[in-house]
C-alpha positions as a printed NumPy array, in Angstrom:
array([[  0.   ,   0.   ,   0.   ],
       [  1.397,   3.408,  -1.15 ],
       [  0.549,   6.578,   0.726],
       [  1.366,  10.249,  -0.675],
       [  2.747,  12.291,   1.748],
       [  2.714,  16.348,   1.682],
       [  6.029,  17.688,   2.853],
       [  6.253,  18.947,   6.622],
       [  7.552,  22.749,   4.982],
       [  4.466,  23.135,   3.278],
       [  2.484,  23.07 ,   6.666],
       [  1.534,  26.614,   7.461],
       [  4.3  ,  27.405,  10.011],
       [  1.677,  29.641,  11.996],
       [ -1.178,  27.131,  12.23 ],
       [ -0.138,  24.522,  14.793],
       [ -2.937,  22.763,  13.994],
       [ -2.504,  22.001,  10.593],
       [ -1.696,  18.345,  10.177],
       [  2.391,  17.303,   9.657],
       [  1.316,  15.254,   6.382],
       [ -1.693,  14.503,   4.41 ],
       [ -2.278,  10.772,   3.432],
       [ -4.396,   9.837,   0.2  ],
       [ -5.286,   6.013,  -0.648],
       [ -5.314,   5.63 ,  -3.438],
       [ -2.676,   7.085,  -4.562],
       [ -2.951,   9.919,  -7.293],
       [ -1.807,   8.997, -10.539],
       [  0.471,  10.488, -12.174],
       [  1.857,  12.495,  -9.857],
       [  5.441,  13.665,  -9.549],
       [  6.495,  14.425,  -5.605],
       [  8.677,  16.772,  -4.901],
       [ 12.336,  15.801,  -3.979],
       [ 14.087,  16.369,  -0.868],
       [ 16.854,  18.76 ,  -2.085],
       [ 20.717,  18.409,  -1.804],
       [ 21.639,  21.47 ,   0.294],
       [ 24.339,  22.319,  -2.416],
       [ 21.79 ,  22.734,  -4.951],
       [ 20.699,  26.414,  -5.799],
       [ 17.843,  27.91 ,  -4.49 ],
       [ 16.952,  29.107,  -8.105],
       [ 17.516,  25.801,  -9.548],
       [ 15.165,  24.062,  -6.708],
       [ 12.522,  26.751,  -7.514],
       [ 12.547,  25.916, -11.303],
       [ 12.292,  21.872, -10.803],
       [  9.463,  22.034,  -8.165],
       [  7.641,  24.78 , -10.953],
       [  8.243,  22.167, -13.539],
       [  6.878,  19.245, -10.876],
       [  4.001,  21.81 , -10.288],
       [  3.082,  22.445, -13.956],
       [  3.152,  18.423, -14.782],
       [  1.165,  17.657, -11.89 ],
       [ -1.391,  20.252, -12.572],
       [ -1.386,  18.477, -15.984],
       [ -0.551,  21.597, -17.954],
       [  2.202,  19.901, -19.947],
       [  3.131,  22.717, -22.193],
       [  4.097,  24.447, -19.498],
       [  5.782,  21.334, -18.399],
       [  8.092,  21.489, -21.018],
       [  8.681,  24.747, -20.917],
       [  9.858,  24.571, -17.214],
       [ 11.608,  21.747, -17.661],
       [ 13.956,  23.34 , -20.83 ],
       [ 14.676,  26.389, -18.249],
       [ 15.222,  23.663, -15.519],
       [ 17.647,  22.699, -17.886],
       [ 18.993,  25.647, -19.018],
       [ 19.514,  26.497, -14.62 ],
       [ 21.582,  23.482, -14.305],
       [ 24.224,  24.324, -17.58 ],
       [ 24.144,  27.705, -16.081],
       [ 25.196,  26.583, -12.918],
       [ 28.023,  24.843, -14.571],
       [ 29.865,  27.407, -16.166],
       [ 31.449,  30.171, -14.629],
       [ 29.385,  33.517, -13.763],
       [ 30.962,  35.818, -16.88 ],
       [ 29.527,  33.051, -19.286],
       [ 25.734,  32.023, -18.08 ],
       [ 24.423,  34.555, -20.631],
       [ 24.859,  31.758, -23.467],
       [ 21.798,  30.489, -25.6  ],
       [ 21.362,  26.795, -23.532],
       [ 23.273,  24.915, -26.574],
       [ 26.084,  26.871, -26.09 ],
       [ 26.341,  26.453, -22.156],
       [ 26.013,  22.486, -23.267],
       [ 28.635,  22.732, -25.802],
       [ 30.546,  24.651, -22.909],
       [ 30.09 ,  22.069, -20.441],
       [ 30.827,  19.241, -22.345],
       [ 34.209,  20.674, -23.252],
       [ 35.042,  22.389, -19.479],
       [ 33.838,  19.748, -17.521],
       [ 34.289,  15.347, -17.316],
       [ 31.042,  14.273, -17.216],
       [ 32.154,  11.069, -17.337],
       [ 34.12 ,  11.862, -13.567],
       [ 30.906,  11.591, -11.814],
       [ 30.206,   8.07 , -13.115],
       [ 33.94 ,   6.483, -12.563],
       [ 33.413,   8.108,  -9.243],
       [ 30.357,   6.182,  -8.504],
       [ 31.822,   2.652,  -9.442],
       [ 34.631,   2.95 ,  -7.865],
       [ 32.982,   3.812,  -4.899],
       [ 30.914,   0.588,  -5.297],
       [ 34.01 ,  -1.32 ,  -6.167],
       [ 35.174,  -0.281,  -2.799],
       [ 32.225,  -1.089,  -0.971],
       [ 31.847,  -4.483,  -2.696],
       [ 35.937,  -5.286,  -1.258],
       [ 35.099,  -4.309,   2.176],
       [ 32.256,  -6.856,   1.939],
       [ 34.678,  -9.655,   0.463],
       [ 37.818,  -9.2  ,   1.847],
       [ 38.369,  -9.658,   6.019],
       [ 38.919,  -6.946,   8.036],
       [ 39.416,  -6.549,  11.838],
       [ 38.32 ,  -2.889,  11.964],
       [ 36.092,  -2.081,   9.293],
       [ 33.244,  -4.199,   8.005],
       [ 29.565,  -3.188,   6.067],
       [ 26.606,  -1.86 ,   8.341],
       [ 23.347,  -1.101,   6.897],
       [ 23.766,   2.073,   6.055],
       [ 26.762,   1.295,   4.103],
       [ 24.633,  -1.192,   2.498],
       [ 21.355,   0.739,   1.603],
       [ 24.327,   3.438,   0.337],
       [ 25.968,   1.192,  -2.333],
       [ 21.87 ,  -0.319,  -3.557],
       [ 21.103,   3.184,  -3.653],
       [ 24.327,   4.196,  -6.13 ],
       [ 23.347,   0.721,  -8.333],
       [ 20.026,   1.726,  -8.793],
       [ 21.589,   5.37 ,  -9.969],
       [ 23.998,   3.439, -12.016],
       [ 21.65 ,   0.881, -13.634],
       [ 19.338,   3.725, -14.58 ],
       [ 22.478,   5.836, -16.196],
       [ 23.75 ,   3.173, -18.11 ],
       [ 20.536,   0.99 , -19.208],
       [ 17.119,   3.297, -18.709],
       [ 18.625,   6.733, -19.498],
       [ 19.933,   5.981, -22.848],
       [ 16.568,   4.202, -23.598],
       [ 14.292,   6.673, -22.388],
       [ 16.393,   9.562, -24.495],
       [ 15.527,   7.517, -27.497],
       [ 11.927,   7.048, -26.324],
       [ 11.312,  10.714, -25.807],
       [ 13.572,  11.297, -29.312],
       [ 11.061,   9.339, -31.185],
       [  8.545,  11.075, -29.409],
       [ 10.069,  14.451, -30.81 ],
       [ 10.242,  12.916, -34.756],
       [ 13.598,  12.336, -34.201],
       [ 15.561,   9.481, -35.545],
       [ 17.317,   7.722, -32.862]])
């Protein structure tokens, strides 16, 4: 059974009576929740994802797409430094792609599975896996299984969706 939970900020801070989370059964279809944010991650940037969570779940998908292309655009800008976020969005990709390994973030992430995975195999007086170490690394495979298997096919999906030839 799956419960949808509203977020404890979005209680009215000065109504104590307001409830700390709203439960519906059945669960609403199609609907997006809103992530728990990263403190690293921009205030501006938050603002435009939950507007582009907001627009889809309110089922105005034009406007879905058009927040999510400036959600887009908010994260290359972030990217690049300050004296070159006035780019057109291909540019800042372009820009990206050449300034920055996006493949780092992904050899990061196995290795640090790798790592995990010889703690677990190897003896060692001192250090061993605990649960949290655990739910970590099943965490970082799911990530990594959806990189390297869903993402690619769900860019062609949305491609074809587009009229474009994958």
């Amino acid at each position: 059974m799956h419960f949808w939970a509203v977020r404890h900020e979005q209680k009215p801070k000065e109504d104590k009576n307001n409830p700390a989370a709203v439960y519906m059964y059945p669960v609403a279809k199609n609907h997006y929740p809103n992530p728990e944010f990263a403190p690293d991650i921009p205030e501006p940037l938050q603002r435009a994802f939950v507007s582009t969570i907001e627009a889809f779940n309110s089922k105005n998908y034009a406007a879905t797409a058009v927040c999510a292309r400036r959600t887009l655009e908010g994260i290359f800008k972030y990217l690049v430094e300050e004296d070159k976020r006035d780019a057109p969005l291909a540019r800042l990709i372009e820009q990206v792609k050449t300034s920055k390994d996006l493949a780092a973030p992904l050899t990061s992430l196995s290795h640090a599975i790798r790592d995990g995975g010889n703690l677990g195999a190897h003896f060692d007086m001192e250090k061993e896996p605990n649960e949290a170490l655990a739910r970590h690394m099943v965490e970082l495979l799911d990530y990594l299984i959806s990189y390297l298997y869903v993402l690619p096919e769900e860019i062609k999906k949305l491609e074809q969706s587009l009229g474009k030839s994958a």
